[in-house]
Coordinates of C-alpha atoms and ligand atoms in Angstrom, one line a residue:
Chain A
X1 CA 91.5 11.0 -4.2
X2 CA 91.0 12.2 -7.5
X3 CA 87.6 10.0 -7.4
X4 CA 86.3 12.4 -4.5
X5 CA 87.4 15.5 -6.6
X6 CA 85.4 13.8 -9.3
X7 CA 82.3 13.9 -7.2
X8 CA 82.6 17.2 -5.8
X9 CA 82.8 18.5 -9.5
X10 CA 80.0 16.3 -10.8
X11 CA 78.1 17.4 -7.8
X12 CA 79.0 21.4 -8.6
X13 CA 78.2 21.0 -12.4
X14 CA 74.1 19.6 -11.6
X15 CA 74.0 22.1 -8.5
X16 CA 74.9 25.3 -11.6
X17 CA 72.1 23.3 -13.9
X18 CA 69.3 22.9 -11.0
X19 CA 70.2 26.7 -10.8
X20 CA 69.7 27.1 -14.1
X21 CA 66.5 25.2 -14.4
X22 CA 65.3 26.5 -11.9
X23 CA 66.1 30.5 -12.7
X24 CA 64.9 29.7 -16.4
X25 CA 61.4 28.8 -15.0
X26 CA 61.3 31.9 -12.3
X27 CA 61.7 33.4 -15.5
X28 CA 59.0 32.0 -17.1
X29 CA 56.6 32.6 -15.2
X30 CA 54.3 35.2 -15.6
X31 CA 54.9 38.6 -13.9
X32 CA 52.7 39.4 -11.3
X33 CA 52.4 43.2 -12.6
X34 CA 52.1 45.7 -9.0
X35 CA 48.8 47.4 -10.1
X36 CA 48.5 50.7 -10.3
X37 CA 49.6 52.4 -6.4
X38 CA 45.8 52.9 -5.2
X39 CA 46.0 54.7 -2.5
X40 CA 44.1 58.2 -1.8
X41 CA 46.3 60.2 0.1
X42 CA 50.0 60.8 -0.9
X43 CA 52.6 63.2 -1.5
X44 CA 52.7 65.5 -5.2
X45 CA 55.2 65.1 -7.4
X46 CA 57.9 67.6 -5.9
X47 CA 56.9 66.8 -2.3
X48 CA 55.3 69.6 -1.8
X49 CA 52.0 69.1 -0.5
X50 CA 49.8 66.3 0.6
X51 CA 46.9 65.2 -1.3
X52 CA 43.9 63.6 -0.1
X53 CA 41.2 62.1 -3.4
X54 CA 37.7 60.5 -2.2
X55 CA 34.4 60.8 -3.5
X56 CA 32.4 62.9 -1.6
X57 CA 29.3 60.9 -0.9
X58 CA 30.8 57.2 0.0
X59 CA 31.3 54.5 -3.0
X60 CA 32.2 55.3 -6.7
X61 CA 29.4 54.4 -9.2
X62 CA 30.1 53.4 -12.6
X63 CA 28.3 55.7 -14.9
X64 CA 27.4 58.2 -12.4
X65 CA 28.8 61.7 -12.4
X66 CA 29.8 62.2 -8.6
X67 CA 31.2 65.3 -7.3
X68 CA 35.2 64.1 -5.3
X69 CA 37.3 66.4 -2.8
X70 CA 41.0 66.9 -3.4
X71 CA 42.0 68.0 0.4
X72 CA 45.2 69.5 0.2
X73 CA 47.8 69.9 3.2
X74 CA 51.7 71.2 3.5
X75 CA 54.0 68.4 4.3
X76 CA 53.9 70.1 8.2
X77 CA 49.8 69.6 8.2
X78 CA 48.9 73.0 7.6
X79 CA 45.7 73.0 5.1
X80 CA 46.4 74.4 1.6
X81 CA 44.0 77.9 0.9
X82 CA 43.4 79.4 -2.7
X83 CA 45.0 76.5 -4.3
X84 CA 45.0 76.7 -8.6
X85 CA 44.0 73.1 -9.2
X86 CA 43.7 71.8 -12.9
X87 CA 42.4 68.6 -14.0
X88 CA 42.9 66.1 -16.8
X89 CA 43.1 62.1 -16.8
X90 CA 42.4 59.1 -18.8
X91 CA 42.9 55.3 -18.8
X92 CA 46.3 54.4 -19.6
X93 CA 45.2 51.2 -21.2
X94 CA 42.8 52.1 -23.8
X95 CA 44.1 55.1 -25.2
X96 CA 41.4 57.8 -24.2
X97 CA 41.2 61.0 -21.9
X98 CA 38.1 61.4 -19.4
X99 CA 34.5 60.9 -20.3
X100 CA 34.0 64.4 -19.0
X101 CA 36.1 67.8 -18.1
X102 CA 36.1 67.3 -13.9
X103 CA 36.8 71.1 -12.5
X104 CA 37.3 72.2 -8.8
X105 CA 33.8 74.1 -8.4
X106 CA 34.0 75.2 -4.5
X107 CA 36.5 75.9 -1.2
X108 CA 35.0 74.1 1.5
X109 CA 37.5 74.7 3.8
X110 CA 40.3 73.4 6.1
X111 CA 42.0 72.5 2.7
X112 CA 39.0 70.9 1.1
X113 CA 38.3 71.6 -2.7
X114 CA 35.2 70.1 -4.5
X115 CA 36.1 68.5 -7.5
X116 CA 32.8 68.2 -9.2
X117 CA 32.3 66.5 -12.7
X118 CA 34.0 63.5 -11.8
X119 CA 32.5 60.0 -14.2
X120 CA 33.5 56.7 -14.9
X121 CA 31.9 55.0 -18.1
X122 CA 34.2 51.8 -18.1
X123 CA 35.6 49.1 -15.9
X124 CA 39.4 49.3 -15.6
X125 CA 42.2 51.6 -14.5
X126 CA 41.4 55.0 -14.8
X127 CA 43.9 58.3 -13.7
X128 CA 43.6 62.0 -12.6
X129 CA 46.3 64.3 -12.6
X130 CA 46.2 67.3 -10.7
X131 CA 48.1 70.6 -11.0
X132 CA 48.3 72.8 -8.2
X133 CA 49.5 75.8 -7.4
X134 CA 49.0 77.8 -3.8
X135 CA 51.3 79.7 -2.3
X136 CA 54.4 77.4 -1.3
X137 CA 54.4 76.7 -5.4
X138 CA 53.5 74.3 -8.1
X139 CA 53.3 70.9 -7.8
X140 CA 50.9 67.7 -8.6
X141 CA 49.8 64.4 -8.3
X142 CA 48.2 61.4 -9.9
X143 CA 45.4 59.2 -8.7
X144 CA 44.8 55.8 -10.2
X145 CA 41.0 54.5 -9.7
X146 CA 40.4 51.2 -10.2
X147 CA 36.8 50.1 -11.5
Chain B
X1 CA 47.5 -1.3 -4.3
X2 CA 45.0 0.5 -2.4
X3 CA 46.4 3.8 -3.4
X4 CA 46.2 3.0 -6.8
X5 CA 42.5 1.8 -6.9
X6 CA 41.8 5.0 -5.2
X7 CA 43.6 7.1 -7.8
X8 CA 41.7 5.4 -10.5
X9 CA 38.4 5.8 -8.9
X10 CA 39.4 9.5 -8.6
X11 CA 40.2 9.8 -12.4
X12 CA 36.9 8.0 -13.2
X13 CA 34.6 10.5 -11.2
X14 CA 37.0 13.6 -12.7
X15 CA 36.0 11.7 -17.0
X16 CA 32.2 11.4 -15.6
X17 CA 32.2 15.2 -14.5
X18 CA 33.5 16.2 -17.4
X19 CA 31.7 14.0 -20.0
X20 CA 28.6 13.9 -17.9
X21 CA 28.4 17.7 -18.6
X22 CA 27.4 18.7 -15.5
X23 CA 28.8 22.0 -16.5
X24 CA 28.6 23.7 -13.4
X25 CA 31.5 25.9 -13.7
X26 CA 30.9 27.4 -16.9
X27 CA 31.5 31.4 -15.5
X28 CA 34.2 32.4 -13.6
X29 CA 32.2 34.9 -10.6
X30 CA 33.9 37.6 -12.2
X31 CA 32.0 36.8 -15.5
X32 CA 29.2 36.3 -13.2
X33 CA 29.2 39.5 -11.7
X34 CA 29.6 41.5 -14.7
X35 CA 26.4 39.1 -16.4
X36 CA 24.3 40.3 -13.5
X37 CA 25.5 44.4 -14.5
X38 CA 23.9 43.8 -17.4
X39 CA 20.6 42.4 -16.6
X40 CA 17.2 44.8 -17.0
X41 CA 16.2 44.0 -13.2
X42 CA 19.7 46.3 -12.4
X43 CA 18.2 49.0 -14.6
X44 CA 17.0 51.9 -11.7
X45 CA 13.5 53.7 -12.2
X46 CA 13.5 56.7 -14.5
X47 CA 14.1 59.4 -12.1
X48 CA 12.1 62.6 -13.1
X49 CA 13.8 65.3 -14.8
X50 CA 13.5 68.2 -13.4
X51 CA 14.5 70.2 -16.4
X52 CA 10.9 69.3 -17.7
X53 CA 7.7 70.3 -14.9
X54 CA 5.5 68.3 -17.8
X55 CA 7.3 65.1 -17.9
X56 CA 5.6 62.7 -15.3
X57 CA 1.6 64.8 -16.1
X58 CA 0.1 62.3 -17.9
X59 CA -1.7 65.0 -19.7
X60 CA 1.4 66.1 -21.3
X61 CA 2.5 62.7 -22.3
X62 CA -1.0 62.1 -23.8
X63 CA -0.6 65.7 -25.9
X64 CA 3.1 64.3 -26.7
X65 CA 1.8 61.3 -28.2
X66 CA -0.8 62.8 -30.5
X67 CA 1.7 65.3 -31.5
X68 CA 4.5 62.8 -31.7
X69 CA 2.2 60.7 -34.6
X70 CA 1.0 63.7 -36.6
X71 CA 1.6 64.5 -40.0
X72 CA 0.5 68.5 -39.6
X73 CA 3.7 68.6 -37.1
X74 CA 5.5 70.0 -40.7
X75 CA 5.9 71.9 -43.5
X76 CA 4.1 69.5 -46.0
X77 CA 1.3 68.2 -43.0
X78 CA 2.8 64.3 -44.0
X79 CA 6.0 64.0 -42.0
X80 CA 6.0 63.4 -37.8
X81 CA 8.1 62.1 -35.4
X82 CA 6.3 58.3 -36.2
X83 CA 7.9 59.1 -39.7
X84 CA 11.0 57.9 -38.4
X85 CA 10.2 56.7 -35.2
X86 CA 8.2 53.9 -36.5
X87 CA 6.2 52.4 -33.3
X88 CA 6.2 48.5 -34.9
X89 CA 9.7 48.8 -35.5
X90 CA 11.3 50.0 -32.0
X91 CA 11.1 53.1 -32.8
X92 CA 13.2 53.6 -36.2
X93 CA 12.8 53.3 -39.4
X94 CA 15.2 50.3 -41.3
X95 CA 16.9 52.9 -43.3
X96 CA 20.7 53.8 -43.3
X97 CA 19.9 57.2 -43.1
X98 CA 16.4 58.4 -42.2
X99 CA 14.1 60.2 -44.7
X100 CA 11.6 62.9 -43.4
X101 CA 11.4 65.8 -45.6
X102 CA 14.6 65.5 -47.7
X103 CA 16.9 62.6 -47.0
X104 CA 19.2 62.9 -43.9
X105 CA 22.9 62.0 -43.1
X106 CA 22.2 59.9 -40.0
X107 CA 20.9 56.5 -38.9
X108 CA 17.1 56.8 -37.0
X109 CA 18.0 56.3 -33.1
X110 CA 15.2 53.7 -31.7
X111 CA 13.9 54.7 -28.5
X112 CA 13.6 52.6 -25.9
X113 CA 15.4 54.2 -22.6
X114 CA 15.6 57.1 -24.4
X115 CA 15.1 59.0 -21.0
X116 CA 17.8 57.5 -19.5
X117 CA 20.3 59.4 -21.9
X118 CA 22.7 62.5 -20.7
X119 CA 23.2 63.8 -24.5
X120 CA 20.6 63.1 -27.7
X121 CA 21.4 62.5 -31.1
X122 CA 24.4 59.9 -32.1
X123 CA 26.8 63.1 -31.6
X124 CA 25.1 64.4 -28.5
X125 CA 23.9 67.7 -30.0
X126 CA 21.3 68.3 -27.5
X127 CA 21.5 68.2 -23.8
X128 CA 17.6 66.8 -22.7
X129 CA 14.8 65.1 -24.6
X130 CA 12.4 67.7 -25.0
X131 CA 15.5 69.9 -26.8
X132 CA 15.9 67.1 -29.0
X133 CA 12.6 66.7 -29.9
X134 CA 12.4 70.2 -30.6
X135 CA 15.2 69.7 -33.5
X136 CA 14.1 67.6 -36.5
X137 CA 10.8 69.6 -36.3
X138 CA 13.0 72.5 -37.5
X139 CA 15.6 70.4 -39.8
X140 CA 14.3 71.3 -43.7
X141 CA 15.1 67.8 -43.6
X142 CA 12.7 66.5 -41.3
X143 CA 9.6 68.0 -40.0
X144 CA 10.9 71.4 -42.0
X145 CA 8.9 73.2 -40.3
X146 CA 9.0 76.4 -38.3
X147 CA 8.0 77.8 -35.0
X148 CA 5.9 80.3 -35.1
X149 CA 3.5 78.0 -37.2
X150 CA 4.2 75.5 -34.8
X151 CA 2.5 78.0 -32.2
X152 CA -0.2 78.7 -34.9
X153 CA -1.1 74.7 -35.5
X154 CA -0.5 74.2 -32.0
X155 CA -3.1 77.1 -31.0
X156 CA -5.6 76.2 -33.7
X157 CA -5.5 72.2 -33.1
X158 CA -4.4 71.3 -29.9
X159 CA -5.0 74.9 -28.2
X160 CA -7.6 73.5 -24.8
X161 CA -5.6 70.7 -24.5
X162 CA -2.0 73.0 -24.8
X163 CA -3.9 75.5 -21.8
X164 CA -5.0 72.8 -18.8
X165 CA -1.2 71.5 -19.1
X166 CA 0.6 74.9 -19.8
X167 CA -1.7 77.8 -18.7
X168 CA -2.8 80.3 -21.2
X169 CA -1.5 80.5 -24.5
X170 CA 0.3 84.1 -25.9
X171 CA -1.6 86.7 -28.3
X172 CA -0.6 85.2 -31.5
X173 CA -2.7 87.7 -33.3
X174 CA 0.4 89.4 -34.9
X175 CA 2.9 86.6 -34.7
X176 CA 4.0 85.9 -38.5
X177 CA 2.7 82.8 -40.0
X178 CA 6.0 81.7 -41.0
X179 CA 9.2 82.8 -38.4
X180 CA 12.3 81.1 -37.1
X181 CA 15.6 82.3 -36.0
X182 CA 16.4 78.9 -38.8
X183 CA 14.4 79.0 -41.0
X184 CA 14.8 79.6 -44.7
X185 CA 15.6 83.5 -45.4
X186 CA 12.4 85.1 -45.1
X187 CA 11.5 83.3 -42.1
X188 CA 14.7 84.7 -40.3
X189 CA 14.0 88.2 -41.6
X190 CA 10.3 87.8 -40.2
X191 CA 11.9 86.2 -37.3
X192 CA 14.2 89.1 -36.8
X193 CA 11.3 91.4 -37.1
X194 CA 9.7 90.3 -33.5
X195 CA 9.5 92.2 -30.6
X196 CA 11.7 89.9 -28.4
X197 CA 8.8 89.7 -26.1
X198 CA 6.8 87.8 -29.1
X199 CA 10.3 85.9 -30.2
X200 CA 10.0 84.8 -26.5
X201 CA 6.5 83.8 -25.9
X202 CA 6.8 81.8 -29.3
X203 CA 9.6 79.8 -27.7
X204 CA 8.1 79.0 -25.0
X205 CA 5.1 76.8 -26.9
X206 CA 7.9 75.9 -28.8
X207 CA 9.6 74.4 -25.7
X208 CA 6.0 72.9 -24.5
X209 CA 5.3 71.4 -27.5
X210 CA 9.0 69.4 -26.8
X211 CA 8.4 69.0 -23.0
X212 CA 4.7 67.2 -23.9
X213 CA 6.6 64.9 -26.7
X214 CA 9.5 64.0 -23.9
X215 CA 6.5 63.4 -21.6
X216 CA 5.2 60.7 -23.8
X217 CA 9.0 59.1 -24.9
X218 CA 10.0 58.6 -21.2
X219 CA 6.8 55.8 -21.7
X220 CA 9.1 54.2 -24.1
X221 CA 11.3 52.0 -22.0
X222 CA 13.4 48.4 -23.1
X223 CA 11.3 44.8 -22.4
X224 CA 12.8 41.9 -21.0
X225 CA 14.7 39.6 -23.0
X226 CA 16.1 35.8 -23.3
X227 CA 19.2 37.0 -21.8
X228 CA 18.1 39.1 -19.2
X229 CA 16.0 35.5 -17.9
X230 CA 19.2 33.6 -18.2
X231 CA 21.1 36.2 -16.2
X232 CA 18.7 35.9 -13.5
X233 CA 18.6 32.3 -13.5
X234 CA 22.8 32.2 -13.5
X235 CA 22.6 34.7 -10.6
X236 CA 20.2 33.2 -8.7
X237 CA 21.6 29.9 -9.5
X238 CA 18.4 28.2 -10.8
X239 CA 18.5 26.0 -13.9
X240 CA 17.6 28.0 -16.8
X241 CA 14.6 26.7 -18.4
X242 CA 13.0 26.1 -21.8
X243 CA 13.9 29.5 -24.1
X244 CA 16.1 31.0 -20.9
X245 CA 18.7 28.0 -21.5
X246 CA 21.4 29.1 -23.5
X247 CA 23.0 27.4 -26.3
X248 CA 26.5 26.3 -26.4
X249 CA 27.3 29.0 -29.0
X250 CA 25.3 31.7 -27.2
X251 CA 27.5 31.1 -24.3
X252 CA 31.1 31.0 -26.3
X253 CA 29.2 34.6 -27.7
X254 CA 28.4 36.1 -24.0
X255 CA 31.9 34.4 -22.9
X256 CA 34.0 36.6 -25.5
X257 CA 31.4 39.6 -25.3
X258 CA 32.5 40.1 -21.7
X259 CA 35.5 39.0 -22.1
X260 CA 37.9 38.8 -25.1
X261 CA 36.3 40.3 -27.8
X262 CA 35.8 43.7 -25.2
X263 CA 32.6 44.8 -26.0
X264 CA 31.2 45.3 -22.5
X265 CA 34.1 47.3 -22.7
X266 CA 31.5 50.0 -23.6
X267 CA 28.5 48.3 -24.1
X268 CA 28.0 48.1 -20.2
X269 CA 25.6 48.0 -17.9
X270 CA 21.7 47.1 -18.2
X271 CA 21.1 49.1 -21.2
X272 CA 24.6 47.7 -23.1
X273 CA 25.7 51.5 -23.3
X274 CA 28.0 53.4 -21.3
X275 CA 26.4 56.7 -22.8
X276 CA 29.6 58.2 -24.1
X277 CA 31.2 59.0 -27.7
X278 CA 34.1 57.0 -28.9
X279 CA 35.6 57.1 -32.6
X280 CA 35.9 53.3 -33.2
X281 CA 37.2 54.0 -36.7
X282 CA 33.7 53.3 -38.7
X283 CA 34.2 54.9 -42.3
X284 CA 32.0 57.6 -43.8
X285 CA 29.8 57.0 -46.2
X286 CA 31.1 58.7 -49.5
X287 CA 28.0 60.3 -50.8
X288 CA 27.2 62.3 -47.9
X289 CA 28.4 65.2 -46.5
X290 CA 31.7 65.7 -44.3
X291 CA 30.6 64.6 -40.5
X292 CA 32.9 64.8 -37.5
X293 CA 30.8 63.3 -34.7
X294 CA 30.9 65.1 -31.7
X295 CA 33.5 67.5 -32.1
X296 CA 31.3 69.4 -34.1
X297 CA 28.6 68.8 -31.7
X298 CA 29.8 71.1 -28.6
X299 CA 29.3 74.0 -30.3
X300 CA 25.7 73.1 -31.4
X301 CA 24.4 72.3 -27.7
X302 CA 26.1 75.1 -26.3
X303 CA 24.5 77.5 -28.8
X304 CA 21.1 75.8 -28.1
X305 CA 19.0 78.1 -26.6
X306 CA 16.7 75.0 -25.3
X307 CA 19.8 73.6 -23.6
X308 CA 20.2 73.6 -19.7
X309 CA 21.7 76.7 -19.4
X310 CA 18.9 78.4 -21.1
X311 CA 15.4 80.1 -19.7
X312 CA 13.5 77.4 -20.6
X313 CA 14.4 74.6 -18.6
X314 CA 12.6 74.1 -15.5
X315 CA 14.1 73.8 -12.1
X316 CA 17.4 74.5 -11.0
X317 CA 20.8 74.7 -12.7
X318 CA 22.1 71.9 -10.6
X319 CA 20.5 69.1 -12.9
X320 CA 23.2 70.8 -15.8
X321 CA 25.9 69.2 -14.5
X322 CA 26.3 67.4 -18.0
X323 CA 26.8 70.2 -20.1
X324 CA 28.9 71.8 -17.3
X325 CA 31.4 69.2 -17.4
X326 CA 31.0 68.3 -20.6
X327 CA 34.5 67.5 -22.6
X328 CA 34.9 70.5 -25.4
X329 CA 37.5 69.9 -27.3
X330 CA 40.7 67.1 -27.5
X331 CA 41.1 64.4 -30.0
X332 CA 39.3 61.8 -28.7
X333 CA 35.6 63.6 -29.9
X334 CA 36.2 63.5 -33.7
X335 CA 34.3 61.4 -35.4
X336 CA 32.8 60.2 -31.7
X337 CA 29.6 58.6 -31.8
X338 CA 27.6 57.9 -29.0
X339 CA 27.4 53.9 -28.1
X340 CA 23.9 52.5 -28.8
X341 CA 22.6 50.0 -26.5
X342 CA 22.3 46.8 -28.0
X343 CA 18.8 45.4 -26.8
X344 CA 17.1 44.9 -30.2
X345 CA 19.9 45.5 -32.1
X346 CA 19.7 42.2 -33.7
X347 CA 16.3 43.2 -35.2
X348 CA 17.7 46.2 -36.7
X349 CA 19.9 46.7 -39.3
X350 CA 21.4 48.7 -40.5
X351 CA 24.3 49.7 -38.4
X352 CA 26.5 52.7 -37.0
X353 CA 25.7 55.9 -37.4
X354 CA 24.9 56.6 -41.4
X355 CA 23.7 52.3 -41.6
X356 CA 27.4 51.9 -42.9
X357 CA 27.1 48.0 -41.8
X358 CA 24.2 45.8 -43.3
X359 CA 24.4 42.6 -40.7
X360 CA 26.0 42.3 -37.2
X361 CA 28.6 40.6 -39.3
X362 CA 29.9 43.5 -40.8
X363 CA 29.9 45.0 -37.7
X364 CA 32.1 42.9 -35.6
X365 CA 34.2 41.9 -38.7
X366 CA 34.6 45.7 -38.4
X367 CA 35.8 45.3 -34.5
X368 CA 37.9 42.4 -35.0
X369 CA 40.0 44.2 -37.7
X370 CA 39.4 47.6 -36.3
X371 CA 40.7 49.9 -39.6
X372 CA 42.3 52.8 -38.3
X373 CA 40.1 55.8 -38.6
X374 CA 39.6 58.6 -40.9
X375 CA 40.3 61.1 -39.0
X376 CA 40.6 61.7 -35.2
X377 CA 42.2 58.0 -33.7
X378 CA 40.2 55.1 -33.2
X379 CA 39.8 53.7 -29.5
X380 CA 39.6 49.9 -30.9
X381 CA 42.3 47.7 -31.4
X382 CA 42.4 44.1 -34.1
X383 CA 40.6 41.2 -32.0
X384 CA 41.7 38.6 -34.9
X385 CA 38.0 36.6 -34.1
X386 CA 37.7 33.3 -35.4
X387 CA 34.8 32.4 -37.7
X388 CA 33.3 30.6 -35.2
X389 CA 33.5 33.1 -32.4
X390 CA 32.6 36.0 -34.8
X391 CA 29.1 33.6 -34.9
X392 CA 29.1 33.2 -31.5
X393 CA 29.0 36.7 -31.1
X394 CA 26.0 37.3 -33.4
X395 CA 24.2 34.4 -32.0
X396 CA 24.5 35.9 -28.4
X397 CA 23.4 39.3 -29.5
X398 CA 20.2 37.5 -31.4
X399 CA 19.2 36.9 -27.6
X400 CA 19.0 41.0 -26.7
X401 CA 16.1 40.8 -29.1
X402 CA 14.1 37.2 -28.5
Ligands
CU1 CU1 38.2 52.9 -21.3

């Protein structure tokens, strides 16, 4: 009887050891860092608006001054008119800001704002921060762009 | 037994592949993509400069080339654009700081591909090639002239050629011999005494001088190098022939350039520049006046009457987006300087905006060490490159000159 218990104990010990090794190896594996959220459409920080951000004409081209469109809708889906928009940003991993000062230059109707003067001068992870003030209140949103 | 034999033959094959130097997978797909993006064949054709309607007019370029090499375009009759931008020296002068009529505080920039720049000078204090060309003409340390004198000189020496391109010259009979808003006190006084219409007339002739010189400079383009031949062969899968083949050291240098050493972050695209301004902690030169780079250039380009918003621009304001969306403040533009192209760099020491480093080894040692900036914040971080890695980077940079 005693010998069976000895086997069970030994088995448990071995299992614990194995689990420990597996856990250790798992911890040492390079963490596959979840990349930045690349969605081009998202809720603003406090949920006041839904913002979409995309190049006005097709693809993102490195080193070129391009215009983008920021489309603002309320949570209920109505276009946001007359918004005041501030823009900042940079490369979080390079500790530098944007090489240009993009501005909201035109309101194109249906909640769409032209953001002109956007330029990405190098490859890597860029962030654009938008401050948005409209009748519904003020909110902000960050878009990640990886080149 | 059979299984053992197959394992053994696999190992033997693998060893052969390693020893035999088939060496096929030298670059990853991502590396190949980056290398292809640096090759000269990806350089797009030069776009017209809509702010200079004479930019692609051959007669304007011909007059511009005459003016570029003409010592008469200076106060003392001896200094031309070509004094510092030497045609047989990549249009630079090999000096730490340019010497015209006086001693300047900046390194002469080479001109290959200059028409593709959005900003001019190391600090970007001008926003077009033609506005740039006007600046040394009146700088007391460079050509040291004044715009009234230049207008008279053009009329006297090149009147006919000028009028065939730009139309009739204005009446200059009552324009003082020497006058400029930027000149000596006497020249400023003479300028301020001129009627506004006459000032405009002189400014128009002056702007056209810049447009002619710019038309000439548009023809100065970078040439193909060993690196480009190597890159094309790599992209097409051809075996690099003769000098297009890279040595193991050059390959290591290229890998470092686009990898661990992060050079390609700013030195990107077929001109090896991002056309932007960066503080990289390059130390100032003691005996030179204070130099804060881009942060002080912002007000200068905004105040320049020949900038893109000014009345001497041809075409419409849609060409002025670089100026319109320029970064005007913030810590990143203090002691920030333009990323220079690296094409031909190995053949033109000294380096940096005031010739601070006399060899490429010193440049790479600087970036490897990454000292803090004396003002503002350096964007570079220490790399701790080994001696072998530093030499490999130099070896690679030389392939951009051969
Ligand atoms: Cu960056």
